[in-house]
Coordinates of C-alpha atoms in Angstrom, one line a residue:
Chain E
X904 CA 106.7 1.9 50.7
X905 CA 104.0 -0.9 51.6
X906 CA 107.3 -2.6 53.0
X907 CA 107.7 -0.1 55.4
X908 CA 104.1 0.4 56.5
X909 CA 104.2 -3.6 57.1
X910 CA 106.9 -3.6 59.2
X911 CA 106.0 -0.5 60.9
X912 CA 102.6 -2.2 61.6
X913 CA 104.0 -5.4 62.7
X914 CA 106.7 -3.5 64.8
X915 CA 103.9 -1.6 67.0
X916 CA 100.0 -2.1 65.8
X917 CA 99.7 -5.6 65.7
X918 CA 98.4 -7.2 69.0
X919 CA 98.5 -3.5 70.7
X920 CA 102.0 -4.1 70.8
X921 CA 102.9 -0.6 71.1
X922 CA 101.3 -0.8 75.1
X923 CA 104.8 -3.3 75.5
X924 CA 107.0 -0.4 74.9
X925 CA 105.6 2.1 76.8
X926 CA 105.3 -0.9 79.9
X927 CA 108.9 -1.2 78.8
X928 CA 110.0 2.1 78.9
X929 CA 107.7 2.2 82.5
X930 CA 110.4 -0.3 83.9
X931 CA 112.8 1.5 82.4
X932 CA 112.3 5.0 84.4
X933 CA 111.2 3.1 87.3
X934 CA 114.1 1.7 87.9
X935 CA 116.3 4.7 86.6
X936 CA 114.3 7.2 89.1
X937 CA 115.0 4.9 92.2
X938 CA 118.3 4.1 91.4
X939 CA 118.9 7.5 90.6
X940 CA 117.4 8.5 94.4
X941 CA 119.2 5.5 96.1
X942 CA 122.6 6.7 94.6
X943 CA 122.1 10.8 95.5
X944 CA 121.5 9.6 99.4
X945 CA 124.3 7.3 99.4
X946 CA 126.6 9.9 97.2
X947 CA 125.7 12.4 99.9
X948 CA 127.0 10.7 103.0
X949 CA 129.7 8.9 100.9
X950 CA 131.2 12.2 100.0
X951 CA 130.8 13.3 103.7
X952 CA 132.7 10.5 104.7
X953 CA 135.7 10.8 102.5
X954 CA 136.0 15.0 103.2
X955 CA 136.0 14.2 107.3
X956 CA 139.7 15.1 107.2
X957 CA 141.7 13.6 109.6
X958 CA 143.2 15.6 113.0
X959 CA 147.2 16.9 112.5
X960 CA 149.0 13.8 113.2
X961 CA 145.9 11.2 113.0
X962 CA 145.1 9.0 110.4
X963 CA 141.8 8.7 108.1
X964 CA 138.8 7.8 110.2
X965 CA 137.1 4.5 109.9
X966 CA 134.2 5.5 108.2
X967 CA 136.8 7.6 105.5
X968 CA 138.7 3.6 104.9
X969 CA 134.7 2.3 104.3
X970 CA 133.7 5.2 102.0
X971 CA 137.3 5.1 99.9
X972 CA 136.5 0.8 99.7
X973 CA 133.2 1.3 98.6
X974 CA 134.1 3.5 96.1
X975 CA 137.0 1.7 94.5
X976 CA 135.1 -1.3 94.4
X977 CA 131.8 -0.3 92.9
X978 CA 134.1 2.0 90.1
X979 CA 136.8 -1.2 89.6
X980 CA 134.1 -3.8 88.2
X981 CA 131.1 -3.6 85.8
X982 CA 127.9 -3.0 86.3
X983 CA 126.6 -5.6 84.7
X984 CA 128.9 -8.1 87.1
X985 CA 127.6 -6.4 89.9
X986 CA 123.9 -6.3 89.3
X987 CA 124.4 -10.4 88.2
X988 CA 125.3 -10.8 92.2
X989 CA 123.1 -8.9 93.5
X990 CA 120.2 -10.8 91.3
X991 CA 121.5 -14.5 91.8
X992 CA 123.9 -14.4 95.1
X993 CA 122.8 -11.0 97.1
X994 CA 119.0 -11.0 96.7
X995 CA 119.2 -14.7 95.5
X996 CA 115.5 -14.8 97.3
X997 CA 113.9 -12.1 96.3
X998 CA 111.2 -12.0 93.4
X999 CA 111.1 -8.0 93.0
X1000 CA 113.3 -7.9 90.3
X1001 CA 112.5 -4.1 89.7
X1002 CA 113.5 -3.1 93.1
X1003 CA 116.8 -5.6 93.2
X1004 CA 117.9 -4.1 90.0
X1005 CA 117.1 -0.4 91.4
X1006 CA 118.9 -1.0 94.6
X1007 CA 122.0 -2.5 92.7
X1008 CA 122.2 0.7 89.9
X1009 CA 121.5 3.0 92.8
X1010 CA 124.6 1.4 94.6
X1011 CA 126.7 1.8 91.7
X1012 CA 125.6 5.3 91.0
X1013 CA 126.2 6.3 94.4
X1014 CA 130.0 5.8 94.3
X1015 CA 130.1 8.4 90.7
X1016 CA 127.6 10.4 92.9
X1017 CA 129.7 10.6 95.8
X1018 CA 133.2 11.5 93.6
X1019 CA 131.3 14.4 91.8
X1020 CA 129.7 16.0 95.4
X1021 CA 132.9 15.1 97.0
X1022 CA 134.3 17.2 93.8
X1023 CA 131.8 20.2 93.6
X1024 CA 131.7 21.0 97.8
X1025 CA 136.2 21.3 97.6
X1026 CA 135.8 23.5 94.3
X1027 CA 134.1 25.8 96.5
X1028 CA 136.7 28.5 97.5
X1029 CA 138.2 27.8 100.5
X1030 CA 138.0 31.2 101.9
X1031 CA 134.0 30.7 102.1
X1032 CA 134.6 28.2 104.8
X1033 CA 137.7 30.7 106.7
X1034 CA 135.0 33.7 106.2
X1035 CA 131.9 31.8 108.0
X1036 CA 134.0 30.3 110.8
X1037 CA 135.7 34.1 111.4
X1038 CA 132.5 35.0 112.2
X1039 CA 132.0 32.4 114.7
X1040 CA 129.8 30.0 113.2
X1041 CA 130.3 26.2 113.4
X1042 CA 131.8 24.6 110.7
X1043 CA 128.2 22.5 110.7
X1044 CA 126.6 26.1 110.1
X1045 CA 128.7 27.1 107.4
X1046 CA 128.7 24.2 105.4
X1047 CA 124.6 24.4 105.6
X1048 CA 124.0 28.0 104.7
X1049 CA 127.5 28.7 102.5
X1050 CA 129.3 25.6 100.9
X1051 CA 126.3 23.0 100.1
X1052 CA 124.2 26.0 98.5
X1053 CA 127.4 26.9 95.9
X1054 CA 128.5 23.4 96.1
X1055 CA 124.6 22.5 94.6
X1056 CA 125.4 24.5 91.6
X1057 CA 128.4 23.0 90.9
X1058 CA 127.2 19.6 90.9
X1059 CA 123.9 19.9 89.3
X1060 CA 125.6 19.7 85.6
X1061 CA 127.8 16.4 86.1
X1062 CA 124.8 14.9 88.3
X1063 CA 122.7 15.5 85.5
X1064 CA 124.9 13.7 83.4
X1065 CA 125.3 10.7 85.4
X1066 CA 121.3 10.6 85.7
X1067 CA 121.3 10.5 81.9
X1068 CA 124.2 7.6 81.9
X1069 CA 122.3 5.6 84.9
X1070 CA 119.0 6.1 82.7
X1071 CA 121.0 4.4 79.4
X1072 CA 122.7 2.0 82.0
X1073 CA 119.5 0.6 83.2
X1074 CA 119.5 -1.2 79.0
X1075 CA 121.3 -4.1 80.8
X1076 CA 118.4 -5.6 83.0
X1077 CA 117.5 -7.6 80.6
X1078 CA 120.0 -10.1 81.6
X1079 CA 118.5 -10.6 84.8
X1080 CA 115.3 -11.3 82.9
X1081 CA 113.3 -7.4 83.3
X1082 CA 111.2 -6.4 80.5
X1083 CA 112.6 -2.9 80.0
X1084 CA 112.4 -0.8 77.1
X1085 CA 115.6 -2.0 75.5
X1086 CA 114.0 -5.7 76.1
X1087 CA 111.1 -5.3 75.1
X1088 CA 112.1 -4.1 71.4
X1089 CA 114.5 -7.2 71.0
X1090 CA 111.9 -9.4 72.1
X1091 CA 109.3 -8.3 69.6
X1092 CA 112.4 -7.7 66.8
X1093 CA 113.1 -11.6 67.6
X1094 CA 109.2 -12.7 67.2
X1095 CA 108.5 -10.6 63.7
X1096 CA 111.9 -11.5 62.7
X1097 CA 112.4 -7.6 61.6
X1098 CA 115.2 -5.6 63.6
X1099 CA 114.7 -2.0 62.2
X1100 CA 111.5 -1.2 63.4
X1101 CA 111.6 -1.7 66.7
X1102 CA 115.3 -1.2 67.6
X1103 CA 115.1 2.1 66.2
X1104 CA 111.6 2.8 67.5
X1105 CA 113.5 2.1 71.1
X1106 CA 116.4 4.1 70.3
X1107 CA 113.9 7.0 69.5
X1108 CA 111.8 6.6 72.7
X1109 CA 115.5 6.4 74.7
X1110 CA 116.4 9.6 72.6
X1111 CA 113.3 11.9 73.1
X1112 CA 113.4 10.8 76.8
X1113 CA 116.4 12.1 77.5
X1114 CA 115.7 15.6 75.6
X1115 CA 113.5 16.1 77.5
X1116 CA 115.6 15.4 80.8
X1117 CA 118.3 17.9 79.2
X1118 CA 116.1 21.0 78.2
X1119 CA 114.3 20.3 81.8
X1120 CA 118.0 20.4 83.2
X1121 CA 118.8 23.5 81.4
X1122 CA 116.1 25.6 82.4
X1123 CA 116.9 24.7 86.0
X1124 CA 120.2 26.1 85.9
X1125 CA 119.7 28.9 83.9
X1126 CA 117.3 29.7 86.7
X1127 CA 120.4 28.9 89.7
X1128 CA 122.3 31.0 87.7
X1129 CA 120.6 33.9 87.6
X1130 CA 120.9 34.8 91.3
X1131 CA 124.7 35.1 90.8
X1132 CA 124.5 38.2 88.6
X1133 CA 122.5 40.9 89.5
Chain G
X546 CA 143.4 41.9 125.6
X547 CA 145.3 39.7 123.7
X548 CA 148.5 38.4 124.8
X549 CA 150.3 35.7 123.2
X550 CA 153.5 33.6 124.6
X551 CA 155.9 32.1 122.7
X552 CA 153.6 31.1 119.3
X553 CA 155.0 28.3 117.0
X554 CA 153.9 27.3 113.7
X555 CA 155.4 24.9 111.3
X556 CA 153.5 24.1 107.9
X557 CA 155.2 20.2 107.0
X558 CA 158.7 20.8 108.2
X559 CA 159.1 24.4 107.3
X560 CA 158.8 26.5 110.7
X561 CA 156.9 29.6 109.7
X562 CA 156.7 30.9 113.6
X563 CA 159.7 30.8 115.6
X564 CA 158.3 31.8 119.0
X565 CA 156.2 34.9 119.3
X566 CA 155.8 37.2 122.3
X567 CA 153.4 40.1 122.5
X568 CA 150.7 42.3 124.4
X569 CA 148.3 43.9 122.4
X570 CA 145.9 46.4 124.5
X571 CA 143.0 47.9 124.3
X572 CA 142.1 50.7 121.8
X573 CA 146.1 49.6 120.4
X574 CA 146.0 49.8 116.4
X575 CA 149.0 47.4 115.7
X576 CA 150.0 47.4 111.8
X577 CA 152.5 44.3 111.0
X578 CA 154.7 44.4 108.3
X579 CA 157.7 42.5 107.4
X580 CA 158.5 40.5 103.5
X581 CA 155.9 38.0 101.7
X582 CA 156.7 34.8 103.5
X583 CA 158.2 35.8 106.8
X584 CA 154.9 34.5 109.1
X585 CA 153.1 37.6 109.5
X586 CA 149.7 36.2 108.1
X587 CA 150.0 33.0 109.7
X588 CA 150.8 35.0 112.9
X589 CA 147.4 37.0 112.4
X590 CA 145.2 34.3 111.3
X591 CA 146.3 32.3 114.4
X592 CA 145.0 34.7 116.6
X593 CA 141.4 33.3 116.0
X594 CA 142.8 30.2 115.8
X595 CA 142.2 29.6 111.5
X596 CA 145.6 28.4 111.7
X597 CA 146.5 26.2 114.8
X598 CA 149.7 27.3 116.3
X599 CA 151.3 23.9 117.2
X600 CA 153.1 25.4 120.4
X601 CA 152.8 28.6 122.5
X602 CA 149.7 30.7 124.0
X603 CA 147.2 32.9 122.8
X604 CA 144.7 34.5 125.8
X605 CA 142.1 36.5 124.5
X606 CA 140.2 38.5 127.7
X607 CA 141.7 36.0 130.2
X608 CA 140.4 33.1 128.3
X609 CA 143.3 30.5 126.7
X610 CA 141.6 29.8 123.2
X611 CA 144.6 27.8 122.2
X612 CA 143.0 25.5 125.1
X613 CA 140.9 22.7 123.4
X614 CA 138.2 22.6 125.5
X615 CA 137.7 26.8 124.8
X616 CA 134.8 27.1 122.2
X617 CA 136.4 29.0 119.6
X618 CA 133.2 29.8 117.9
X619 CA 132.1 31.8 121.2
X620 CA 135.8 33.4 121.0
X621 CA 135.4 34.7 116.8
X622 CA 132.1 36.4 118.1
X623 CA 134.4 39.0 119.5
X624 CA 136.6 39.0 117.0
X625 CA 136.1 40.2 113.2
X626 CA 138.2 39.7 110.4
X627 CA 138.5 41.0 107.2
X628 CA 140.8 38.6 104.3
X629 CA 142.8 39.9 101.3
X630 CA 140.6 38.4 98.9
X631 CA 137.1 39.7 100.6
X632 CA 135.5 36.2 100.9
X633 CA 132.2 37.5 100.8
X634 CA 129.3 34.7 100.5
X635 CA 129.3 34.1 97.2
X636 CA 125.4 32.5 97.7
X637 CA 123.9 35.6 99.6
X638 CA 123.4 39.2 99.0
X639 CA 125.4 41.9 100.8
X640 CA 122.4 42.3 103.3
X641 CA 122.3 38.5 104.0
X642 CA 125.6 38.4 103.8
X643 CA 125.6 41.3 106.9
X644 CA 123.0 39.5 109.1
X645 CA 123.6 36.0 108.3
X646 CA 125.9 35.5 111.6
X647 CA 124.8 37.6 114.3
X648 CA 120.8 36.5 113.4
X649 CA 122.0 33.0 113.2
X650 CA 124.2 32.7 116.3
X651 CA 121.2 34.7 118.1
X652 CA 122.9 37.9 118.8
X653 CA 120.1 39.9 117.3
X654 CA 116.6 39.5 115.7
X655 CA 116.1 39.7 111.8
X656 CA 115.0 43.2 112.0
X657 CA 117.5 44.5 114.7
X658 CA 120.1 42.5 112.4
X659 CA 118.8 44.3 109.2
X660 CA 118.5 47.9 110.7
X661 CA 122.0 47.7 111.8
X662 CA 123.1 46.5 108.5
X663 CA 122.0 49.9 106.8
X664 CA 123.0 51.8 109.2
X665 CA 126.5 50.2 108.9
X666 CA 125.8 50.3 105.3
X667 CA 125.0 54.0 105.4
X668 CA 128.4 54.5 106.9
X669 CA 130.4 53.2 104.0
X670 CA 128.2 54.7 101.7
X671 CA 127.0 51.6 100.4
X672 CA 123.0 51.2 101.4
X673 CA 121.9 50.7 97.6
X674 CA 123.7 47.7 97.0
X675 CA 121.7 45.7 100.1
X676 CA 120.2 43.7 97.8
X677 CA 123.0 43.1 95.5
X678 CA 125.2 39.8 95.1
X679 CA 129.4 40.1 95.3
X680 CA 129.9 39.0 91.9
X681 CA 128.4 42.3 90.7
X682 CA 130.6 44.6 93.0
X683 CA 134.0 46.3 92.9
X684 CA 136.5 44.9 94.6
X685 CA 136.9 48.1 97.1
X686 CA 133.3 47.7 97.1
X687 CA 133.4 44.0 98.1
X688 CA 136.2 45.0 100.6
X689 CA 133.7 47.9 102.4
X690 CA 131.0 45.4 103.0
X691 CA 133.5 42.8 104.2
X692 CA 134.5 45.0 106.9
X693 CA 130.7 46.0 107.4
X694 CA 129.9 42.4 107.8
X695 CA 132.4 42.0 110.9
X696 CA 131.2 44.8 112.6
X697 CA 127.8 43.8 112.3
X698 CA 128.8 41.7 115.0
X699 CA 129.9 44.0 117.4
X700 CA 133.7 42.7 117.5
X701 CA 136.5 43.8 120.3
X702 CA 139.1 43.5 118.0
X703 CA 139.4 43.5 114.3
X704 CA 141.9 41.6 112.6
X705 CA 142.6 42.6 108.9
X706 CA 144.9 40.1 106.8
X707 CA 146.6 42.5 103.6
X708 CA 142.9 44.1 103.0
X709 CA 143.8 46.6 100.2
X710 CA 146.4 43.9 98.6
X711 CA 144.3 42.2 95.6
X712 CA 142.5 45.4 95.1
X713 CA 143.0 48.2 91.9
X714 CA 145.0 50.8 92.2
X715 CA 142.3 53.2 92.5
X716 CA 140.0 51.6 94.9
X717 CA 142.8 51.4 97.7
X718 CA 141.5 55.0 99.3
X719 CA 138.3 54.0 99.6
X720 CA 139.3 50.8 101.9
X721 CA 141.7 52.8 103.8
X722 CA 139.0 55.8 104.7
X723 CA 137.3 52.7 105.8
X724 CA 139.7 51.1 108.5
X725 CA 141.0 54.7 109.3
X726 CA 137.3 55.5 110.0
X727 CA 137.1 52.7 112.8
X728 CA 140.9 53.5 114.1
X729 CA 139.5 56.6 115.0
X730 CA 136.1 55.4 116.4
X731 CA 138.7 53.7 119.1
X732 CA 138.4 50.1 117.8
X733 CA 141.6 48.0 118.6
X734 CA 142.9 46.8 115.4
X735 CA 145.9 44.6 114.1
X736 CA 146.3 44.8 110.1
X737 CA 149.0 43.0 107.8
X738 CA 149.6 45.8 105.6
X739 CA 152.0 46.8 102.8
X740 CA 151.1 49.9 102.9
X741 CA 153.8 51.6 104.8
X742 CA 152.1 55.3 104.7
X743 CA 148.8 54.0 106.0
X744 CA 151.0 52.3 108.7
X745 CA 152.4 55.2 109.8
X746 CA 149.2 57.5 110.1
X747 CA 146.7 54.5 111.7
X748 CA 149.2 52.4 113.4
X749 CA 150.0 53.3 117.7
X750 CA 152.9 50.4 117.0
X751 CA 154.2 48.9 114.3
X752 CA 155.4 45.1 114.3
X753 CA 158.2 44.0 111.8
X754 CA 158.0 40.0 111.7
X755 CA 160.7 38.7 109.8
X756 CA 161.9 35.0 110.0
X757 CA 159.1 33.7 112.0
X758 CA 159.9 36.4 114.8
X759 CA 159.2 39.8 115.6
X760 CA 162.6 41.3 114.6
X761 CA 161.2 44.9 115.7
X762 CA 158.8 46.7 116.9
X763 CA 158.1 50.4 118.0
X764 CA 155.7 53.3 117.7
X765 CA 155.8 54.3 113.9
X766 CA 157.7 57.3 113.3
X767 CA 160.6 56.0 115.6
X768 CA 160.5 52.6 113.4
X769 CA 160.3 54.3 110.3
X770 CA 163.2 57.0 110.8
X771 CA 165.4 55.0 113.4
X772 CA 165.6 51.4 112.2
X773 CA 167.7 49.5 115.0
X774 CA 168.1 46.7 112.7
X775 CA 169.8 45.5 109.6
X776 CA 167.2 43.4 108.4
X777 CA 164.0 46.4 109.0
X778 CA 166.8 48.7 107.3
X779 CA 166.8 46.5 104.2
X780 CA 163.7 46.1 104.2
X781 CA 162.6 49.6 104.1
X782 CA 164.7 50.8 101.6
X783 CA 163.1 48.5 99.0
X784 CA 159.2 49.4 99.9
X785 CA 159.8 53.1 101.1

C-alpha cells in the first residue's frame, strides 16, 4: 500500500510534476484541434473535387487527377513517415514544431476526411438532387439548401470517429521531439524508473478525454436527429 | 407548347429512344403508357432535360432547351414535376419544402410564398401538416404535397413520372382526385401512368411508347377499343 502511494507520489506530486501532463495533454489537443480543422477544410474541397463528374464523353478534370493523387498518397504511407518529412525535409527550417506537426496530421486527416464527405453527400438519395433541379434551381442551389444539410448528418458519426483516431494519432510527435501527453509520461516513467504510474495515469487522461468528446458527440446528434421525426 | 423532333437516347450502348416525334398543345392532358423498360420515363424526364437526349429537339414555347446556351433552370420554372418516389426534401418541412423554390429563385416574397402554400395546401386538404417533415407522412400524403410543391411555382405544364406507382393500395384515389383536380382546372399535363382507367377518364391522347418509339397514339377510348397494332394489342390484354 505505501508502495503505491510512493509511486503515485513520485509519478505526479513530486516537483509539481503533475503541471507536465496537463502542458502535455495541452500539446496534445492543440495539435489535435488544428489538425482536426486543417483536415475538415481540405476534406471539404477534396471531396468537391473528386464528385465534379466529368461531361458525357470527357474525361476527369484536372483538379479530380490532383484530389484522387492526393488521396492515395496520404492513405498509401504512414503517418508517422509522413510527419518525419515534413519535420526534417518539408519544414526542415521551421522551429514551430506544434504547428508543423498540426499542418502535417491535418494533411493526413484531410484525405480520410474527404473519402467520408465524398461518401455521406452520394448516400444522399439521388432524387433530392433531380427534385431541386425540377424546380429550376441551380445545381449550386441545391447542393447548399438540400444535399450538404442531409449529407452533414451522415457524416457527423464517421467524422467524429476520425477526430477521436487523429486525437490518439497525435501519440506519435514524440518522435519529432514534442512534449505531448504520451511523451511526457514516458519521460517521467524513464526518470523515476517506474512505468505503471504514469503510463497508466496517461492512458486515463487519453481515456476520459475522449468520453467526453463521445457523450458531447452524442448529444449533438440526438439533437440533428430530432428534426427528422416529427 | 412542346414539340419535340426526332429524340434519341442511349444509356452505354443500349438505345432507349429510337427517334421521337410529337406536338403536345396547350390545355392537352397526354397519358403515356407502354411496358417497364420501353423509354417512356426517359422520354418524360428528357423533356426538362434530367436526362440529356443525345440527338433530336425539344422546343418548349419557341425556345430550343436542348440548345446549350438555353438556361434550363429558367426553362423548369415553367415546368413542374412530380417523381414516382415523391422526392420531397428530406431536410425541410412540407411548408419549406413548398416555398423553398419560388422564394429562392425570386418569384415571390416569403409571405406571398407561404400564403400560397396554404392555400394550395387547403386544396389537397393538407394545411395541418405545414409544419411537418416527410418522414412522418403517408406516402399518398407525401405524393399531394409533391404535386403542391410544383404548382407553387405556377408551372405551364406538369410532367408526372408513374406518380401513384410506389404508393399502397389504398392511397392511389387520393393522388388521382389530385391530378384529375388540375386536369380539370385546364392545366396541360403529360403523366407515365399504369393506370389504364385513370388514363382513359384524364387523358385527351394517349401515347403507347414501346421500343424507344411511339408505336401508337390516339384519343383514349379509340386506343383502348380499336388497337391498330399487335404490340398495343398485347399489351392491353395483359394490364386490362
Amino acid at each position: 500500500m505505501n508502495d503505491i502511494s510512493t509511486k503515485f507520489y513520485n509519478a505526479f506530486i513530486v516537483k509539481d510534476r503533475w503541471q507536465l501532463y496537463i502542458q502535455g495533454l495541452g500539446v496534445t489537443i492543440e495539435i489535435a484541434v488544428l489538425a482536426g480543422l486543417i483536415g475538415i477544410v481540405i476534406g471539404c474541397i477534396v471531396a468537391l473535387m473528386k464528385l465534379s463528374e466529368p461531361k458525357k464523353g470527357h474525361r476527369h478534370s484536372l483538379w479530380w487527377y490532383i484530389a484522387t493523387a492526393y488521396v492515395d498518397i496520404i492513405r498509401g504511407t504512414p503517418s508517422v513517415l509522413q510527419l518525419l518529412i515534413m519535420w526534417f525535409i518539408v519544414f526542415a527550417s521551421s522551429n514551430n514544431g506544434v504547428l508543423v506537426a498540426s499542418l502535417s496530421f491535418g494533411i493526413n486527416s484531410g484525405a480520410y476526411v474527404s473519402e467520408i464527405i465524398r461518401a455521406g453527400i452520394l448516400a444522399v438519395d439521388k432524387g433530392q438532387m433531380e427534385a431541386g433541379r425540377s424546380l429550376g434551381l441551380s445545381k449550386a442551389q441545391t447542393m447548399k439548401e438540400i444535399v450538404l444539410p442531409q449529407a452533414f448528418k451522415n457524416v457527423l458519426p464517421p467524422i467524429g470517429n476520425e477526430f477521436i483516431t487523429l486525437i490518439k494519432e497525435t501519440a506519435i510527435v514524440g518522435y519529432v521531439s514534442l512534449s505531448d501527453l504520451t511523451r511526457v509520461a514516458s519521460q517521467i516513467s524513464s526518470r523515476t524508473y517506474e512505468a505503471f504510474m504514469p503510463l497508466i495515469g496517461a492512458a486515463v487522461i487519453y481515456f476520459v478525454l475522449i468520453k467526453i468528446l463521445t457523450l458531447l458527440l452524442e448529444a449533438f446528434e440526438r439533437r440533428l436527429r430530432k428534426s427528422d421525426l416529427r | 407548347m412542346i414539340s419535340v423532333k426526332n429524340l434519341k437516347k442511349n444509356f452505354n450502348d443500349h438505345e432507349v429512344l429510337k427517334g421521337i416525334s410529337t406536338e403536345i398543345d396547350k390545355g392537352e392532358k397526354i397519358a403515356i403508357i407502354g411496358p417497364s423498360g420501353s423509354g417512356k420515363s426517359t422520354f418524360l424526364r428528357c423533356l426538362n432535360l434530367l436526362e440529356e437526349p443525345d440527338s433530336g429537339e425539344i422546343w418548349f414555347e419557341d425556345q430550343l432547351i436542348t440548345d446549350p446556351r438555353t438556361d434550363i433552370n429558367k426553362v423548369r420554372e415553367h415546368m413542374g414535376m412530380v417523381f414516382q418516389s415523391f422526392n420531397l426534401f428530406a431536410n425541410k418541412t412540407v411548408m419549406d419544402n413548398i416555398t423553398l423554390a419560388p422564394v429562392k429563385l425570386g418569384l415571390k416574397t416569403a409571405d406571398e410564398a407561404k400564403q400560397s402554400a396554404l392555400e394550395l395546401l387547403q386544396r389537397v386538404g393538407l394545411t395541418e401538416k405545414a409544419d411537418s417533415y416527410p418522414a412522418s407522412l403517408s406516402g399518398g400524403q407525401k405524393q399531394r404535397i409533391a404535386i403542391v410543391r410544383s404548382l407553387a411555382m405556377n408551372p405551364k405544364v406538369m410532367l408526372f413520372d408513374e406518380p401513384t406507382s410506389a404508393l399502397d393500395p389504398e392511397m392511389v384515389g387520393e393522388v388521382l382526385a389530385v391530378i384529375k383536380d388540375l386536369a380539370d382546372s385546364g392545366m396541360t399535363m403529360v403523366i407515365v401512368t399504369h393506370e389504364m382507367g385513370f388514363a382513359r377518364e384524364v387523358a385527351t391522347r394517349v401515347m403507347f411508347i414501346d421500343e424507344g418509339i411511339i408505336m401508337e397514339e390516339n384519343e383514349p377510348v379509340k386506343l383502348f377499343t380499336d388497337p391498330q397494332t399487335q404490340r398495343l394489342k398485347d399489351f392491353l390484354s395483359k394490364v386490362l
